[in-house]
Amino acid sequence: MDSAAAQSAAPSVLDLSPVIPVVVIEDAADAVPLARALVAGGLPAIEVTLRTPAALDAVRAIAAEVPEAVVGAGTVITPEHVAAAVAAGARFLVSPGWTDGLLEAMRASGLPFLPGVSTVSEVLALLERGVGEMKFFPAEAAGGVPYLRSIGGPLPQARFCPTGGIGLDSAPGYLGLANVGCVGGTWMLPPDALAARDWARVESLAREAAGLRP
């Protein structure tokens, strides 16, 4: 399956919800109640980053016990990460960047994927390879809304999920751009709420985020 086919084989990750929560899970036991809170709040696409030892178990638990969630693996940076994420039941893949080897592994997985970019040259290289949906990272540090607006003219065929430094106040500016399908963020997952396992608060913040589409 080529890149374009892989990205068109399933509904676009960019269109599942206006915001994709970017989740760092330290304890896999929190994965299911956290995912249920996010889904109840209207955010079905959940990116679990592969930054902790519990991440793959968390993906596996969400995939098995929260079928209404579309769980993906983030911080995918090696072909081995791709294989492990697929085995755990991930339904999409997200990387902060890409290499030819990583791109080939993501393409071969058959899952929708969002390789990361932060420059026009990286976007062009992906477009050459048939990939039109990407993560823009780190969004705020790499130029934010003005940057994405600027490249939308010459490269209208590229669509993005900006992630990195985006909050409740800045998200609407991104979502108002024609070349942005959704944004990634963590603001609906405040550390104190997670530490207290305050899933009702997470659900409330998720609902607020889900209503951001202009």
JSON list of N, CA and C in Angstrom, two decimals, residues 66-129:
[
{"chain": "A", "resi": 66, "resn": "VAL", "atom": "N", "xyz": [-12.26, 0.54, 25.37]},
{"chain": "A", "resi": 66, "resn": "VAL", "atom": "CA", "xyz": [-12.98, 1.78, 25.01]},
{"chain": "A", "resi": 66, "resn": "VAL", "atom": "C", "xyz": [-13.11, 1.81, 23.49]},
{"chain": "A", "resi": 67, "resn": "PRO", "atom": "N", "xyz": [-13.98, 0.96, 22.93]},
{"chain": "A", "resi": 67, "resn": "PRO", "atom": "CA", "xyz": [-14.06, 0.83, 21.48]},
{"chain": "A", "resi": 67, "resn": "PRO", "atom": "C", "xyz": [-14.50, 2.11, 20.78]},
{"chain": "A", "resi": 68, "resn": "GLU", "atom": "N", "xyz": [-15.19, 2.99, 21.49]},
{"chain": "A", "resi": 68, "resn": "GLU", "atom": "CA", "xyz": [-15.63, 4.23, 20.86]},
{"chain": "A", "resi": 68, "resn": "GLU", "atom": "C", "xyz": [-14.49, 5.24, 20.72]},
{"chain": "A", "resi": 69, "resn": "ALA", "atom": "N", "xyz": [-13.36, 4.97, 21.35]},
{"chain": "A", "resi": 69, "resn": "ALA", "atom": "CA", "xyz": [-12.17, 5.81, 21.19]},
{"chain": "A", "resi": 69, "resn": "ALA", "atom": "C", "xyz": [-11.39, 5.38, 19.96]},
{"chain": "A", "resi": 70, "resn": "VAL", "atom": "N", "xyz": [-10.76, 6.34, 19.32]},
{"chain": "A", "resi": 70, "resn": "VAL", "atom": "CA", "xyz": [-9.83, 6.05, 18.23]},
{"chain": "A", "resi": 70, "resn": "VAL", "atom": "C", "xyz": [-8.44, 6.34, 18.79]},
{"chain": "A", "resi": 71, "resn": "VAL", "atom": "N", "xyz": [-7.80, 5.30, 19.30]},
{"chain": "A", "resi": 71, "resn": "VAL", "atom": "CA", "xyz": [-6.54, 5.50, 20.00]},
{"chain": "A", "resi": 71, "resn": "VAL", "atom": "C", "xyz": [-5.37, 5.40, 19.03]},
{"chain": "A", "resi": 72, "resn": "GLY", "atom": "N", "xyz": [-4.46, 6.35, 19.14]},
{"chain": "A", "resi": 72, "resn": "GLY", "atom": "CA", "xyz": [-3.27, 6.35, 18.31]},
{"chain": "A", "resi": 72, "resn": "GLY", "atom": "C", "xyz": [-2.02, 6.40, 19.15]},
{"chain": "A", "resi": 73, "resn": "ALA", "atom": "N", "xyz": [-0.90, 6.15, 18.53]},
{"chain": "A", "resi": 73, "resn": "ALA", "atom": "CA", "xyz": [0.39, 6.22, 19.20]},
{"chain": "A", "resi": 73, "resn": "ALA", "atom": "C", "xyz": [1.15, 7.43, 18.70]},
{"chain": "A", "resi": 74, "resn": "GLY", "atom": "N", "xyz": [1.65, 8.24, 19.63]},
{"chain": "A", "resi": 74, "resn": "GLY", "atom": "CA", "xyz": [2.44, 9.40, 19.27]},
{"chain": "A", "resi": 74, "resn": "GLY", "atom": "C", "xyz": [3.88, 9.24, 19.69]},
{"chain": "A", "resi": 75, "resn": "THR", "atom": "N", "xyz": [4.71, 10.20, 19.31]},
{"chain": "A", "resi": 75, "resn": "THR", "atom": "CA", "xyz": [6.15, 10.13, 19.53]},
{"chain": "A", "resi": 75, "resn": "THR", "atom": "C", "xyz": [6.71, 8.84, 18.94]},
{"chain": "A", "resi": 76, "resn": "VAL", "atom": "N", "xyz": [6.19, 8.48, 17.78]},
{"chain": "A", "resi": 76, "resn": "VAL", "atom": "CA", "xyz": [6.69, 7.31, 17.05]},
{"chain": "A", "resi": 76, "resn": "VAL", "atom": "C", "xyz": [7.92, 7.76, 16.27]},
{"chain": "A", "resi": 77, "resn": "ILE", "atom": "N", "xyz": [9.08, 7.25, 16.65]},
{"chain": "A", "resi": 77, "resn": "ILE", "atom": "CA", "xyz": [10.32, 7.76, 16.04]},
{"chain": "A", "resi": 77, "resn": "ILE", "atom": "C", "xyz": [11.19, 6.67, 15.43]},
{"chain": "A", "resi": 78, "resn": "THR", "atom": "N", "xyz": [10.79, 5.41, 15.54]},
{"chain": "A", "resi": 78, "resn": "THR", "atom": "CA", "xyz": [11.56, 4.31, 14.94]},
{"chain": "A", "resi": 78, "resn": "THR", "atom": "C", "xyz": [10.61, 3.30, 14.31]},
{"chain": "A", "resi": 79, "resn": "PRO", "atom": "N", "xyz": [11.09, 2.51, 13.36]},
{"chain": "A", "resi": 79, "resn": "PRO", "atom": "CA", "xyz": [10.26, 1.42, 12.83]},
{"chain": "A", "resi": 79, "resn": "PRO", "atom": "C", "xyz": [9.82, 0.44, 13.92]},
{"chain": "A", "resi": 80, "resn": "GLU", "atom": "N", "xyz": [10.64, 0.28, 14.94]},
{"chain": "A", "resi": 80, "resn": "GLU", "atom": "CA", "xyz": [10.26, -0.61, 16.04]},
{"chain": "A", "resi": 80, "resn": "GLU", "atom": "C", "xyz": [9.05, -0.05, 16.80]},
{"chain": "A", "resi": 81, "resn": "HIS", "atom": "N", "xyz": [9.01, 1.27, 16.95]},
{"chain": "A", "resi": 81, "resn": "HIS", "atom": "CA", "xyz": [7.84, 1.89, 17.56]},
{"chain": "A", "resi": 81, "resn": "HIS", "atom": "C", "xyz": [6.59, 1.61, 16.74]},
{"chain": "A", "resi": 82, "resn": "VAL", "atom": "N", "xyz": [6.71, 1.68, 15.43]},
{"chain": "A", "resi": 82, "resn": "VAL", "atom": "CA", "xyz": [5.57, 1.42, 14.56]},
{"chain": "A", "resi": 82, "resn": "VAL", "atom": "C", "xyz": [5.05, 0.01, 14.80]},
{"chain": "A", "resi": 83, "resn": "ALA", "atom": "N", "xyz": [5.94, -0.97, 14.78]},
{"chain": "A", "resi": 83, "resn": "ALA", "atom": "CA", "xyz": [5.53, -2.36, 14.96]},
{"chain": "A", "resi": 83, "resn": "ALA", "atom": "C", "xyz": [4.88, -2.58, 16.32]},
{"chain": "A", "resi": 84, "resn": "ALA", "atom": "N", "xyz": [5.45, -1.99, 17.36]},
{"chain": "A", "resi": 84, "resn": "ALA", "atom": "CA", "xyz": [4.90, -2.16, 18.70]},
{"chain": "A", "resi": 84, "resn": "ALA", "atom": "C", "xyz": [3.54, -1.50, 18.83]},
{"chain": "A", "resi": 85, "resn": "ALA", "atom": "N", "xyz": [3.38, -0.33, 18.22]},
{"chain": "A", "resi": 85, "resn": "ALA", "atom": "CA", "xyz": [2.10, 0.38, 18.28]},
{"chain": "A", "resi": 85, "resn": "ALA", "atom": "C", "xyz": [1.01, -0.40, 17.56]},
{"chain": "A", "resi": 86, "resn": "VAL", "atom": "N", "xyz": [1.34, -0.94, 16.40]},
{"chain": "A", "resi": 86, "resn": "VAL", "atom": "CA", "xyz": [0.37, -1.75, 15.66]},
{"chain": "A", "resi": 86, "resn": "VAL", "atom": "C", "xyz": [-0.04, -2.97, 16.48]},
{"chain": "A", "resi": 87, "resn": "ALA", "atom": "N", "xyz": [0.93, -3.63, 17.08]},
{"chain": "A", "resi": 87, "resn": "ALA", "atom": "CA", "xyz": [0.65, -4.83, 17.88]},
{"chain": "A", "resi": 87, "resn": "ALA", "atom": "C", "xyz": [-0.23, -4.50, 19.09]},
{"chain": "A", "resi": 88, "resn": "ALA", "atom": "N", "xyz": [-0.09, -3.28, 19.62]},
{"chain": "A", "resi": 88, "resn": "ALA", "atom": "CA", "xyz": [-0.87, -2.89, 20.79]},
{"chain": "A", "resi": 88, "resn": "ALA", "atom": "C", "xyz": [-2.29, -2.47, 20.44]},
{"chain": "A", "resi": 89, "resn": "GLY", "atom": "N", "xyz": [-2.58, -2.30, 19.15]},
{"chain": "A", "resi": 89, "resn": "GLY", "atom": "CA", "xyz": [-3.92, -1.94, 18.74]},
{"chain": "A", "resi": 89, "resn": "GLY", "atom": "C", "xyz": [-4.12, -0.48, 18.36]},
{"chain": "A", "resi": 90, "resn": "ALA", "atom": "N", "xyz": [-3.03, 0.25, 18.16]},
{"chain": "A", "resi": 90, "resn": "ALA", "atom": "CA", "xyz": [-3.15, 1.65, 17.74]},
{"chain": "A", "resi": 90, "resn": "ALA", "atom": "C", "xyz": [-3.86, 1.73, 16.40]},
{"chain": "A", "resi": 91, "resn": "ARG", "atom": "N", "xyz": [-4.65, 2.79, 16.22]},
{"chain": "A", "resi": 91, "resn": "ARG", "atom": "CA", "xyz": [-5.40, 2.97, 14.98]},
{"chain": "A", "resi": 91, "resn": "ARG", "atom": "C", "xyz": [-4.87, 4.11, 14.13]},
{"chain": "A", "resi": 92, "resn": "PHE", "atom": "N", "xyz": [-3.90, 4.85, 14.65]},
{"chain": "A", "resi": 92, "resn": "PHE", "atom": "CA", "xyz": [-3.18, 5.82, 13.84]},
{"chain": "A", "resi": 92, "resn": "PHE", "atom": "C", "xyz": [-1.83, 6.09, 14.50]},
{"chain": "A", "resi": 93, "resn": "LEU", "atom": "N", "xyz": [-0.93, 6.67, 13.73]},
{"chain": "A", "resi": 93, "resn": "LEU", "atom": "CA", "xyz": [0.44, 6.91, 14.18]},
{"chain": "A", "resi": 93, "resn": "LEU", "atom": "C", "xyz": [0.79, 8.38, 14.00]},
{"chain": "A", "resi": 94, "resn": "VAL", "atom": "N", "xyz": [1.54, 8.93, 14.94]},
{"chain": "A", "resi": 94, "resn": "VAL", "atom": "CA", "xyz": [1.97, 10.32, 14.87]},
{"chain": "A", "resi": 94, "resn": "VAL", "atom": "C", "xyz": [3.44, 10.39, 15.23]},
{"chain": "A", "resi": 95, "resn": "SER", "atom": "N", "xyz": [4.21, 11.12, 14.42]},
{"chain": "A", "resi": 95, "resn": "SER", "atom": "CA", "xyz": [5.63, 11.29, 14.68]},
{"chain": "A", "resi": 95, "resn": "SER", "atom": "C", "xyz": [5.98, 12.77, 14.75]},
{"chain": "A", "resi": 96, "resn": "PRO", "atom": "N", "xyz": [6.96, 13.14, 15.57]},
{"chain": "A", "resi": 96, "resn": "PRO", "atom": "CA", "xyz": [7.38, 14.54, 15.60]},
{"chain": "A", "resi": 96, "resn": "PRO", "atom": "C", "xyz": [8.18, 14.96, 14.37]},
{"chain": "A", "resi": 97, "resn": "GLY", "atom": "N", "xyz": [8.67, 13.99, 13.63]},
{"chain": "A", "resi": 97, "resn": "GLY", "atom": "CA", "xyz": [9.43, 14.24, 12.40]},
{"chain": "A", "resi": 97, "resn": "GLY", "atom": "C", "xyz": [9.41, 12.98, 11.55]},
{"chain": "A", "resi": 98, "resn": "TRP", "atom": "N", "xyz": [10.28, 12.92, 10.55]},
{"chain": "A", "resi": 98, "resn": "TRP", "atom": "CA", "xyz": [10.29, 11.70, 9.75]},
{"chain": "A", "resi": 98, "resn": "TRP", "atom": "C", "xyz": [11.64, 11.53, 9.06]},
{"chain": "A", "resi": 99, "resn": "THR", "atom": "N", "xyz": [11.93, 10.27, 8.78]},
{"chain": "A", "resi": 99, "resn": "THR", "atom": "CA", "xyz": [13.04, 9.87, 7.92]},
{"chain": "A", "resi": 99, "resn": "THR", "atom": "C", "xyz": [12.45, 8.93, 6.88]},
{"chain": "A", "resi": 100, "resn": "ASP", "atom": "N", "xyz": [13.22, 8.63, 5.86]},
{"chain": "A", "resi": 100, "resn": "ASP", "atom": "CA", "xyz": [12.70, 7.70, 4.85]},
{"chain": "A", "resi": 100, "resn": "ASP", "atom": "C", "xyz": [12.37, 6.35, 5.45]},
{"chain": "A", "resi": 101, "resn": "GLY", "atom": "N", "xyz": [13.22, 5.87, 6.38]},
{"chain": "A", "resi": 101, "resn": "GLY", "atom": "CA", "xyz": [12.97, 4.58, 7.00]},
{"chain": "A", "resi": 101, "resn": "GLY", "atom": "C", "xyz": [11.72, 4.58, 7.85]},
{"chain": "A", "resi": 102, "resn": "LEU", "atom": "N", "xyz": [11.54, 5.62, 8.64]},
{"chain": "A", "resi": 102, "resn": "LEU", "atom": "CA", "xyz": [10.35, 5.71, 9.48]},
{"chain": "A", "resi": 102, "resn": "LEU", "atom": "C", "xyz": [9.11, 5.87, 8.62]},
{"chain": "A", "resi": 103, "resn": "LEU", "atom": "N", "xyz": [9.19, 6.69, 7.58]},
{"chain": "A", "resi": 103, "resn": "LEU", "atom": "CA", "xyz": [8.04, 6.88, 6.71]},
{"chain": "A", "resi": 103, "resn": "LEU", "atom": "C", "xyz": [7.63, 5.56, 6.04]},
{"chain": "A", "resi": 104, "resn": "GLU", "atom": "N", "xyz": [8.60, 4.80, 5.60]},
{"chain": "A", "resi": 104, "resn": "GLU", "atom": "CA", "xyz": [8.31, 3.51, 4.97]},
{"chain": "A", "resi": 104, "resn": "GLU", "atom": "C", "xyz": [7.62, 2.56, 5.94]},
{"chain": "A", "resi": 105, "resn": "ALA", "atom": "N", "xyz": [8.09, 2.56, 7.20]},
{"chain": "A", "resi": 105, "resn": "ALA", "atom": "CA", "xyz": [7.47, 1.69, 8.21]},
{"chain": "A", "resi": 105, "resn": "ALA", "atom": "C", "xyz": [6.04, 2.12, 8.50]},
{"chain": "A", "resi": 106, "resn": "MET", "atom": "N", "xyz": [5.81, 3.41, 8.62]},
{"chain": "A", "resi": 106, "resn": "MET", "atom": "CA", "xyz": [4.45, 3.90, 8.86]},
{"chain": "A", "resi": 106, "resn": "MET", "atom": "C", "xyz": [3.55, 3.58, 7.67]},
{"chain": "A", "resi": 107, "resn": "ARG", "atom": "N", "xyz": [4.06, 3.77, 6.48]},
{"chain": "A", "resi": 107, "resn": "ARG", "atom": "CA", "xyz": [3.29, 3.47, 5.27]},
{"chain": "A", "resi": 107, "resn": "ARG", "atom": "C", "xyz": [2.95, 1.99, 5.19]},
{"chain": "A", "resi": 108, "resn": "ALA", "atom": "N", "xyz": [3.92, 1.14, 5.52]},
{"chain": "A", "resi": 108, "resn": "ALA", "atom": "CA", "xyz": [3.71, -0.31, 5.44]},
{"chain": "A", "resi": 108, "resn": "ALA", "atom": "C", "xyz": [2.74, -0.81, 6.49]},
{"chain": "A", "resi": 109, "resn": "SER", "atom": "N", "xyz": [2.54, -0.04, 7.56]},
{"chain": "A", "resi": 109, "resn": "SER", "atom": "CA", "xyz": [1.64, -0.48, 8.64]},
{"chain": "A", "resi": 109, "resn": "SER", "atom": "C", "xyz": [0.19, -0.54, 8.18]},
{"chain": "A", "resi": 110, "resn": "GLY", "atom": "N", "xyz": [-0.16, 0.23, 7.17]},
{"chain": "A", "resi": 110, "resn": "GLY", "atom": "CA", "xyz": [-1.54, 0.30, 6.72]},
{"chain": "A", "resi": 110, "resn": "GLY", "atom": "C", "xyz": [-2.41, 1.23, 7.54]},
{"chain": "A", "resi": 111, "resn": "LEU", "atom": "N", "xyz": [-1.85, 1.83, 8.60]},
{"chain": "A", "resi": 111, "resn": "LEU", "atom": "CA", "xyz": [-2.62, 2.74, 9.44]},
{"chain": "A", "resi": 111, "resn": "LEU", "atom": "C", "xyz": [-2.50, 4.18, 8.92]},
{"chain": "A", "resi": 112, "resn": "PRO", "atom": "N", "xyz": [-3.50, 5.01, 9.19]},
{"chain": "A", "resi": 112, "resn": "PRO", "atom": "CA", "xyz": [-3.33, 6.45, 8.94]},
{"chain": "A", "resi": 112, "resn": "PRO", "atom": "C", "xyz": [-2.16, 6.97, 9.78]},
{"chain": "A", "resi": 113, "resn": "PHE", "atom": "N", "xyz": [-1.42, 7.90, 9.23]},
{"chain": "A", "resi": 113, "resn": "PHE", "atom": "CA", "xyz": [-0.26, 8.41, 9.96]},
{"chain": "A", "resi": 113, "resn": "PHE", "atom": "C", "xyz": [-0.05, 9.89, 9.67]},
{"chain": "A", "resi": 114, "resn": "LEU", "atom": "N", "xyz": [0.54, 10.58, 10.66]},
{"chain": "A", "resi": 114, "resn": "LEU", "atom": "CA", "xyz": [0.85, 12.00, 10.54]},
{"chain": "A", "resi": 114, "resn": "LEU", "atom": "C", "xyz": [2.33, 12.20, 10.83]},
{"chain": "A", "resi": 115, "resn": "PRO", "atom": "N", "xyz": [3.18, 12.23, 9.79]},
{"chain": "A", "resi": 115, "resn": "PRO", "atom": "CA", "xyz": [4.59, 12.52, 10.00]},
{"chain": "A", "resi": 115, "resn": "PRO", "atom": "C", "xyz": [4.78, 14.00, 10.30]},
{"chain": "A", "resi": 116, "resn": "GLY", "atom": "N", "xyz": [5.74, 14.30, 11.16]},
{"chain": "A", "resi": 116, "resn": "GLY", "atom": "CA", "xyz": [5.94, 15.68, 11.58]},
{"chain": "A", "resi": 116, "resn": "GLY", "atom": "C", "xyz": [6.81, 16.48, 10.63]},
{"chain": "A", "resi": 117, "resn": "VAL", "atom": "N", "xyz": [6.46, 17.76, 10.48]},
{"chain": "A", "resi": 117, "resn": "VAL", "atom": "CA", "xyz": [7.22, 18.70, 9.66]},
{"chain": "A", "resi": 117, "resn": "VAL", "atom": "C", "xyz": [7.28, 20.04, 10.38]},
{"chain": "A", "resi": 118, "resn": "SER", "atom": "N", "xyz": [8.31, 20.83, 10.04]},
{"chain": "A", "resi": 118, "resn": "SER", "atom": "CA", "xyz": [8.37, 22.20, 10.53]},
{"chain": "A", "resi": 118, "resn": "SER", "atom": "C", "xyz": [8.93, 23.16, 9.49]},
{"chain": "A", "resi": 119, "resn": "THR", "atom": "N", "xyz": [9.24, 22.65, 8.28]},
{"chain": "A", "resi": 119, "resn": "THR", "atom": "CA", "xyz": [9.76, 23.51, 7.22]},
{"chain": "A", "resi": 119, "resn": "THR", "atom": "C", "xyz": [9.04, 23.22, 5.90]},
{"chain": "A", "resi": 120, "resn": "VAL", "atom": "N", "xyz": [9.10, 24.19, 4.99]},
{"chain": "A", "resi": 120, "resn": "VAL", "atom": "CA", "xyz": [8.49, 24.01, 3.67]},
{"chain": "A", "resi": 120, "resn": "VAL", "atom": "C", "xyz": [9.16, 22.86, 2.93]},
{"chain": "A", "resi": 121, "resn": "SER", "atom": "N", "xyz": [10.46, 22.73, 3.05]},
{"chain": "A", "resi": 121, "resn": "SER", "atom": "CA", "xyz": [11.17, 21.66, 2.34]},
{"chain": "A", "resi": 121, "resn": "SER", "atom": "C", "xyz": [10.69, 20.28, 2.81]},
{"chain": "A", "resi": 122, "resn": "GLU", "atom": "N", "xyz": [10.43, 20.14, 4.10]},
{"chain": "A", "resi": 122, "resn": "GLU", "atom": "CA", "xyz": [9.92, 18.86, 4.61]},
{"chain": "A", "resi": 122, "resn": "GLU", "atom": "C", "xyz": [8.52, 18.59, 4.07]},
{"chain": "A", "resi": 123, "resn": "VAL", "atom": "N", "xyz": [7.71, 19.62, 4.00]},
{"chain": "A", "resi": 123, "resn": "VAL", "atom": "CA", "xyz": [6.37, 19.46, 3.42]},
{"chain": "A", "resi": 123, "resn": "VAL", "atom": "C", "xyz": [6.46, 19.01, 1.98]},
{"chain": "A", "resi": 124, "resn": "LEU", "atom": "N", "xyz": [7.32, 19.69, 1.20]},
{"chain": "A", "resi": 124, "resn": "LEU", "atom": "CA", "xyz": [7.49, 19.33, -0.22]},
{"chain": "A", "resi": 124, "resn": "LEU", "atom": "C", "xyz": [7.96, 17.89, -0.37]},
{"chain": "A", "resi": 125, "resn": "ALA", "atom": "N", "xyz": [8.89, 17.48, 0.49]},
{"chain": "A", "resi": 125, "resn": "ALA", "atom": "CA", "xyz": [9.40, 16.11, 0.40]},
{"chain": "A", "resi": 125, "resn": "ALA", "atom": "C", "xyz": [8.29, 15.09, 0.65]},
{"chain": "A", "resi": 126, "resn": "LEU", "atom": "N", "xyz": [7.41, 15.38, 1.60]},
{"chain": "A", "resi": 126, "resn": "LEU", "atom": "CA", "xyz": [6.30, 14.46, 1.84]},
{"chain": "A", "resi": 126, "resn": "LEU", "atom": "C", "xyz": [5.30, 14.48, 0.70]},
{"chain": "A", "resi": 127, "resn": "LEU", "atom": "N", "xyz": [5.00, 15.65, 0.17]},
{"chain": "A", "resi": 127, "resn": "LEU", "atom": "CA", "xyz": [4.08, 15.73, -0.96]},
{"chain": "A", "resi": 127, "resn": "LEU", "atom": "C", "xyz": [4.62, 14.92, -2.15]},
{"chain": "A", "resi": 128, "resn": "GLU", "atom": "N", "xyz": [5.92, 14.97, -2.37]},
{"chain": "A", "resi": 128, "resn": "GLU", "atom": "CA", "xyz": [6.54, 14.16, -3.43]},
{"chain": "A", "resi": 128, "resn": "GLU", "atom": "C", "xyz": [6.29, 12.67, -3.22]},
{"chain": "A", "resi": 129, "resn": "ARG", "atom": "N", "xyz": [6.20, 12.27, -1.95]},
{"chain": "A", "resi": 129, "resn": "ARG", "atom": "CA", "xyz": [6.02, 10.86, -1.61]},
{"chain": "A", "resi": 129, "resn": "ARG", "atom": "C", "xyz": [4.54, 10.50, -1.46]}
]
